[in-house]
PDB file of C-alpha atoms in Angstrom:
ATOM      1  CA  UNK A  29     -23.472  -1.434  -2.011  1.00  0.00           C
ATOM      2  CA  UNK A  30     -24.983   1.030  -4.705  1.00  0.00           C
ATOM      3  CA  UNK A  31     -23.459   4.018  -6.504  1.00  0.00           C
ATOM      4  CA  UNK A  32     -25.862   5.275  -8.431  1.00  0.00           C
ATOM      5  CA  UNK A  33     -29.129   3.356  -9.267  1.00  0.00           C
ATOM      6  CA  UNK A  34     -26.853   0.144  -9.304  1.00  0.00           C
ATOM      7  CA  UNK A  35     -26.529  -1.587  -6.883  1.00  0.00           C
ATOM      8  CA  UNK A  36     -22.469  -3.033  -6.447  1.00  0.00           C
ATOM      9  CA  UNK A  37     -21.597  -6.944  -4.958  1.00  0.00           C
ATOM     10  CA  UNK A  38     -18.303  -7.152  -2.830  1.00  0.00           C
ATOM     11  CA  UNK A  39     -16.568  -7.763  -7.107  1.00  0.00           C
ATOM     12  CA  UNK A  40     -17.008  -5.224  -8.229  1.00  0.00           C
ATOM     13  CA  UNK A  41     -16.780  -3.317  -4.827  1.00  0.00           C
ATOM     14  CA  UNK A  42     -13.043  -4.334  -4.758  1.00  0.00           C
ATOM     15  CA  UNK A  43     -12.512  -3.620  -8.853  1.00  0.00           C
ATOM     16  CA  UNK A  44     -14.002  -0.316  -8.082  1.00  0.00           C
ATOM     17  CA  UNK A  45     -11.590   0.869  -5.152  1.00  0.00           C
ATOM     18  CA  UNK A  46      -8.513  -0.461  -6.956  1.00  0.00           C
ATOM     19  CA  UNK A  47      -9.285   1.505  -9.794  1.00  0.00           C
ATOM     20  CA  UNK A  48      -9.045   4.222  -7.523  1.00  0.00           C
ATOM     21  CA  UNK A  49      -5.735   2.996  -6.270  1.00  0.00           C
ATOM     22  CA  UNK A  50      -4.002   3.198 -10.049  1.00  0.00           C
ATOM     23  CA  UNK A  51      -5.783   6.250 -10.741  1.00  0.00           C
ATOM     24  CA  UNK A  52      -3.666   7.286  -7.697  1.00  0.00           C
ATOM     25  CA  UNK A  53      -0.948   5.932  -8.107  1.00  0.00           C
ATOM     26  CA  UNK A  54      -0.753   6.781 -11.541  1.00  0.00           C
ATOM     27  CA  UNK A  55      -1.095  10.925 -10.680  1.00  0.00           C
ATOM     28  CA  UNK A  56       0.805  10.463  -7.971  1.00  0.00           C
ATOM     29  CA  UNK A  57       3.673   9.357 -10.240  1.00  0.00           C
ATOM     30  CA  UNK A  58       2.758  12.568 -12.105  1.00  0.00           C
ATOM     31  CA  UNK A  59       3.078  15.263  -9.675  1.00  0.00           C
ATOM     32  CA  UNK A  60       5.455  13.357  -7.159  1.00  0.00           C
ATOM     33  CA  UNK A  61       9.097  16.180  -7.410  1.00  0.00           C
ATOM     34  CA  UNK A  62      11.899  16.870  -5.480  1.00  0.00           C
ATOM     35  CA  UNK A  63       9.865  20.055  -3.040  1.00  0.00           C
ATOM     36  CA  UNK A  64       6.711  18.601  -2.638  1.00  0.00           C
ATOM     37  CA  UNK A  65       5.588  17.182   0.154  1.00  0.00           C
ATOM     38  CA  UNK A  66       3.685  14.414   1.978  1.00  0.00           C
ATOM     39  CA  UNK A  67       0.435  16.536   2.779  1.00  0.00           C
ATOM     40  CA  UNK A  68       0.760  17.834  -1.066  1.00  0.00           C
ATOM     41  CA  UNK A  69       0.258  13.889  -2.268  1.00  0.00           C
ATOM     42  CA  UNK A  70      -2.506  13.190   1.154  1.00  0.00           C
ATOM     43  CA  UNK A  71      -4.494  16.126  -1.304  1.00  0.00           C
ATOM     44  CA  UNK A  72      -3.702  14.707  -4.337  1.00  0.00           C
ATOM     45  CA  UNK A  73      -4.851  11.091  -2.772  1.00  0.00           C
ATOM     46  CA  UNK A  74      -8.211  13.019  -1.728  1.00  0.00           C
ATOM     47  CA  UNK A  75      -9.233  14.457  -5.005  1.00  0.00           C
ATOM     48  CA  UNK A  76      -8.576  12.058  -7.337  1.00  0.00           C
ATOM     49  CA  UNK A  77     -10.505   9.897  -4.829  1.00  0.00           C
ATOM     50  CA  UNK A  78     -12.935  11.937  -4.798  1.00  0.00           C
ATOM     51  CA  UNK A  79     -13.313  12.611  -7.927  1.00  0.00           C
ATOM     52  CA  UNK A  80     -13.599   9.556  -9.382  1.00  0.00           C
ATOM     53  CA  UNK A  81     -16.067   8.524  -7.063  1.00  0.00           C
ATOM     54  CA  UNK A  82     -18.598  11.636  -6.265  1.00  0.00           C
ATOM     55  CA  UNK A  83     -21.906   9.565  -6.134  1.00  0.00           C
ATOM     56  CA  UNK A  84     -20.056   6.514  -4.511  1.00  0.00           C
ATOM     57  CA  UNK A  85     -20.143   5.875  -0.833  1.00  0.00           C
ATOM     58  CA  UNK A  86     -16.616   5.685  -0.084  1.00  0.00           C
ATOM     59  CA  UNK A  87     -13.325   7.616   2.029  1.00  0.00           C
ATOM     60  CA  UNK A  88      -9.031   6.132   2.135  1.00  0.00           C
ATOM     61  CA  UNK A  89      -6.762   5.869   4.838  1.00  0.00           C
ATOM     62  CA  UNK A  90      -3.065   5.149   4.232  1.00  0.00           C
ATOM     63  CA  UNK A  91       0.137   5.608   5.143  1.00  0.00           C
ATOM     64  CA  UNK A  92       2.145   8.855   3.590  1.00  0.00           C
ATOM     65  CA  UNK A  93       6.059   8.937   4.113  1.00  0.00           C
ATOM     66  CA  UNK A  94       8.969  10.441   1.983  1.00  0.00           C
ATOM     67  CA  UNK A  95      12.494  10.458   2.625  1.00  0.00           C
ATOM     68  CA  UNK A  96      14.063   9.308   6.472  1.00  0.00           C
ATOM     69  CA  UNK A  97      10.017   8.281   7.323  1.00  0.00           C
ATOM     70  CA  UNK A  98       9.896   5.338   5.116  1.00  0.00           C
ATOM     71  CA  UNK A  99      11.828   3.368   7.462  1.00  0.00           C
ATOM     72  CA  UNK A 100       9.393   3.827   9.913  1.00  0.00           C
ATOM     73  CA  UNK A 101       7.454   1.971   7.201  1.00  0.00           C
ATOM     74  CA  UNK A 102       3.700   3.643   8.111  1.00  0.00           C
ATOM     75  CA  UNK A 103       2.938   7.267   9.248  1.00  0.00           C
ATOM     76  CA  UNK A 104       0.292  10.179   8.205  1.00  0.00           C
ATOM     77  CA  UNK A 105       1.244  13.394   5.797  1.00  0.00           C
ATOM     78  CA  UNK A 106       3.727  15.683   7.118  1.00  0.00           C
ATOM     79  CA  UNK A 107       4.664  18.933   5.519  1.00  0.00           C
ATOM     80  CA  UNK A 108       8.240  16.833   4.899  1.00  0.00           C
ATOM     81  CA  UNK A 109       9.124  17.921   1.329  1.00  0.00           C
ATOM     82  CA  UNK A 110      10.520  15.069  -0.467  1.00  0.00           C
ATOM     83  CA  UNK A 111      14.143  15.653  -1.615  1.00  0.00           C
ATOM     84  CA  UNK A 112      16.698  14.102  -4.419  1.00  0.00           C
ATOM     85  CA  UNK A 113      17.097  10.899  -3.713  1.00  0.00           C
ATOM     86  CA  UNK A 114      14.264  10.052  -1.168  1.00  0.00           C
ATOM     87  CA  UNK A 115      11.877   6.998  -1.539  1.00  0.00           C
ATOM     88  CA  UNK A 116       7.663   7.548  -0.874  1.00  0.00           C
ATOM     89  CA  UNK A 117       5.802   5.068   0.636  1.00  0.00           C
ATOM     90  CA  UNK A 118       1.622   4.783  -0.105  1.00  0.00           C
ATOM     91  CA  UNK A 119      -0.518   2.298   1.551  1.00  0.00           C
ATOM     92  CA  UNK A 120      -3.397   3.081  -0.365  1.00  0.00           C
ATOM     93  CA  UNK A 121      -7.083   1.879   0.956  1.00  0.00           C
ATOM     94  CA  UNK A 122     -10.114   3.190  -0.228  1.00  0.00           C
ATOM     95  CA  UNK A 123     -13.166   1.617   0.600  1.00  0.00           C
ATOM     96  CA  UNK A 124     -16.000   2.129  -1.882  1.00  0.00           C
ATOM     97  CA  UNK A 125     -19.111   1.055  -1.061  1.00  0.00           C
ATOM     98  CA  UNK A 126     -18.771  -1.295   1.626  1.00  0.00           C
ATOM     99  CA  UNK A 127     -15.873  -2.987   0.401  1.00  0.00           C
ATOM    100  CA  UNK A 128     -12.308  -1.980   1.219  1.00  0.00           C
ATOM    101  CA  UNK A 129      -9.170  -2.274  -1.027  1.00  0.00           C
ATOM    102  CA  UNK A 130      -5.173  -2.159   0.207  1.00  0.00           C
ATOM    103  CA  UNK A 131      -2.206  -1.277  -2.116  1.00  0.00           C
ATOM    104  CA  UNK A 132       0.439  -0.187  -1.122  1.00  0.00           C
ATOM    105  CA  UNK A 133       3.218   1.537  -3.892  1.00  0.00           C
ATOM    106  CA  UNK A 134       7.361   3.093  -3.348  1.00  0.00           C
ATOM    107  CA  UNK A 135       8.767   5.575  -5.283  1.00  0.00           C
ATOM    108  CA  UNK A 136      11.942   7.648  -5.511  1.00  0.00           C
ATOM    109  CA  UNK A 137      12.782  10.565  -6.647  1.00  0.00           C
ATOM    110  CA  UNK A 138      15.988  10.310  -8.694  1.00  0.00           C
ATOM    111  CA  UNK A 139      18.288   7.687  -8.760  1.00  0.00           C
ATOM    112  CA  UNK A 140      18.529   5.270  -5.274  1.00  0.00           C
ATOM    113  CA  UNK A 141      21.431   4.390  -4.089  1.00  0.00           C
ATOM    114  CA  UNK A 142      23.060   1.057  -5.013  1.00  0.00           C
ATOM    115  CA  UNK A 143      21.628  -0.589  -0.721  1.00  0.00           C
ATOM    116  CA  UNK A 144      18.527   0.808  -1.273  1.00  0.00           C
ATOM    117  CA  UNK A 145      18.365  -1.369  -4.503  1.00  0.00           C
ATOM    118  CA  UNK A 146      19.005  -3.575  -2.855  1.00  0.00           C
ATOM    119  CA  UNK A 147      16.651  -3.115  -0.074  1.00  0.00           C
ATOM    120  CA  UNK A 148      14.058  -3.049  -3.287  1.00  0.00           C
ATOM    121  CA  UNK A 149      15.002  -5.948  -5.119  1.00  0.00           C
ATOM    122  CA  UNK A 150      14.912  -7.966  -1.974  1.00  0.00           C
ATOM    123  CA  UNK A 151      11.133  -6.568  -1.091  1.00  0.00           C
ATOM    124  CA  UNK A 152       9.919  -7.867  -4.415  1.00  0.00           C
ATOM    125  CA  UNK A 153      11.818 -11.011  -3.954  1.00  0.00           C
ATOM    126  CA  UNK A 154       9.654 -11.525  -0.828  1.00  0.00           C
ATOM    127  CA  UNK A 155       6.443 -10.410  -2.498  1.00  0.00           C
ATOM    128  CA  UNK A 156       6.795 -13.157  -5.556  1.00  0.00           C
ATOM    129  CA  UNK A 157       7.682 -15.349  -2.034  1.00  0.00           C
ATOM    130  CA  UNK A 158       4.685 -14.557  -0.284  1.00  0.00           C
ATOM    131  CA  UNK A 159       2.406 -15.083  -3.540  1.00  0.00           C
ATOM    132  CA  UNK A 160       2.826 -18.392  -3.409  1.00  0.00           C
ATOM    133  CA  UNK A 161       1.609 -19.682   0.084  1.00  0.00           C
ATOM    134  CA  UNK A 162      -1.453 -17.648  -0.457  1.00  0.00           C
ATOM    135  CA  UNK A 163      -3.828 -21.378  -1.060  1.00  0.00           C
ATOM    136  CA  UNK A 164      -6.467 -23.221   0.615  1.00  0.00           C
ATOM    137  CA  UNK A 165      -5.149 -23.711   4.586  1.00  0.00           C
ATOM    138  CA  UNK A 166      -2.582 -22.235   4.673  1.00  0.00           C
ATOM    139  CA  UNK A 167      -0.556 -21.455   8.191  1.00  0.00           C
ATOM    140  CA  UNK A 168      -1.166 -17.671   7.932  1.00  0.00           C
ATOM    141  CA  UNK A 169       2.131 -17.690  11.105  1.00  0.00           C
ATOM    142  CA  UNK A 170       4.081 -20.285   9.266  1.00  0.00           C
ATOM    143  CA  UNK A 171       4.329 -18.082   6.688  1.00  0.00           C
ATOM    144  CA  UNK A 172       4.990 -15.035   7.891  1.00  0.00           C
ATOM    145  CA  UNK A 173       8.216 -17.812   9.512  1.00  0.00           C
ATOM    146  CA  UNK A 174       9.228 -18.956   6.075  1.00  0.00           C
ATOM    147  CA  UNK A 175       9.480 -15.241   5.124  1.00  0.00           C
ATOM    148  CA  UNK A 176      11.610 -14.276   8.250  1.00  0.00           C
ATOM    149  CA  UNK A 177      14.183 -16.704   7.152  1.00  0.00           C
ATOM    150  CA  UNK A 178      13.866 -15.831   3.664  1.00  0.00           C
ATOM    151  CA  UNK A 179      15.419 -11.608   4.364  1.00  0.00           C
ATOM    152  CA  UNK A 180      17.543 -13.497   7.355  1.00  0.00           C
ATOM    153  CA  UNK A 181      19.834 -15.287   4.366  1.00  0.00           C
ATOM    154  CA  UNK A 182      18.717 -12.264   1.886  1.00  0.00           C
ATOM    155  CA  UNK A 183      21.052 -10.278   5.163  1.00  0.00           C
ATOM    156  CA  UNK A 184      17.992  -8.572   6.266  1.00  0.00           C
ATOM    157  CA  UNK A 185      17.427 -11.227   9.171  1.00  0.00           C
ATOM    158  CA  UNK A 186      14.905  -9.093  12.065  1.00  0.00           C
ATOM    159  CA  UNK A 187      14.109  -6.640   9.644  1.00  0.00           C
ATOM    160  CA  UNK A 188      10.606  -6.931   9.583  1.00  0.00           C
ATOM    161  CA  UNK A 189       7.829  -4.721  11.646  1.00  0.00           C
ATOM    162  CA  UNK A 190       4.934  -5.555   9.347  1.00  0.00           C
ATOM    163  CA  UNK A 191       3.021  -7.875   8.162  1.00  0.00           C
ATOM    164  CA  UNK A 192       3.079  -9.156   4.957  1.00  0.00           C
ATOM    165  CA  UNK A 193      -0.233  -9.339   4.031  1.00  0.00           C
ATOM    166  CA  UNK A 194      -4.305 -10.052   5.435  1.00  0.00           C
ATOM    167  CA  UNK A 195      -7.355  -9.823   4.087  1.00  0.00           C
ATOM    168  CA  UNK A 196      -9.716  -7.126   2.461  1.00  0.00           C
ATOM    169  CA  UNK A 197     -13.208  -6.837   2.225  1.00  0.00           C
ATOM    170  CA  UNK A 198     -16.089  -4.746   5.017  1.00  0.00           C
ATOM    171  CA  UNK A 199     -12.259  -3.197   7.164  1.00  0.00           C
ATOM    172  CA  UNK A 200      -9.210  -2.016   5.738  1.00  0.00           C
ATOM    173  CA  UNK A 201      -7.289  -4.828   7.318  1.00  0.00           C
ATOM    174  CA  UNK A 202      -9.148  -8.158   8.270  1.00  0.00           C
ATOM    175  CA  UNK A 203      -7.605 -11.603  10.141  1.00  0.00           C
ATOM    176  CA  UNK A 204      -6.040 -13.761   9.157  1.00  0.00           C
ATOM    177  CA  UNK A 205      -2.431 -12.219   8.209  1.00  0.00           C
ATOM    178  CA  UNK A 206       0.778 -13.502   7.366  1.00  0.00           C
ATOM    179  CA  UNK A 207       1.684 -12.473  11.024  1.00  0.00           C
ATOM    180  CA  UNK A 208       3.221 -13.672  14.376  1.00  0.00           C
ATOM    181  CA  UNK A 209       0.081 -13.930  16.651  1.00  0.00           C
TER     182      UNK A 209
END
């Protein structure tokens, strides 16, 4: 890809995209409050992405879900206005040049319930476990099965409809993915 007169390699493009992701999450953290809508956060995201990449071919996609819609894991932004106690999930992929990033963050407005805290801490443990799986010649499907078994042992069996991760690069979602075939 090319920024101004400088050509970037894939690693530089990915680093650029991840810097944009971080800036978006920082802006969301500062602006997320009761009464803000999912659509407001989408517009904030667009503003930050466009401001950071004025001379670079770019785009973004993402899931913008709050409140009870967090249980769906993903979806387009709606006019739903966030309320005290709501969670908000932003799963953001930014393309900088020819390379995509993909990160996801969960935010809470106010104090989450004890059950939400328990589920959140379970997900953090699962993420740490998942990080140990990423190595050469791993069977991605086996990783997903091992993670599902871990969740079952922690009281959340059958509650992982989403993949555990995937390759990134020329497309926002690339295989192999940590998922069942």
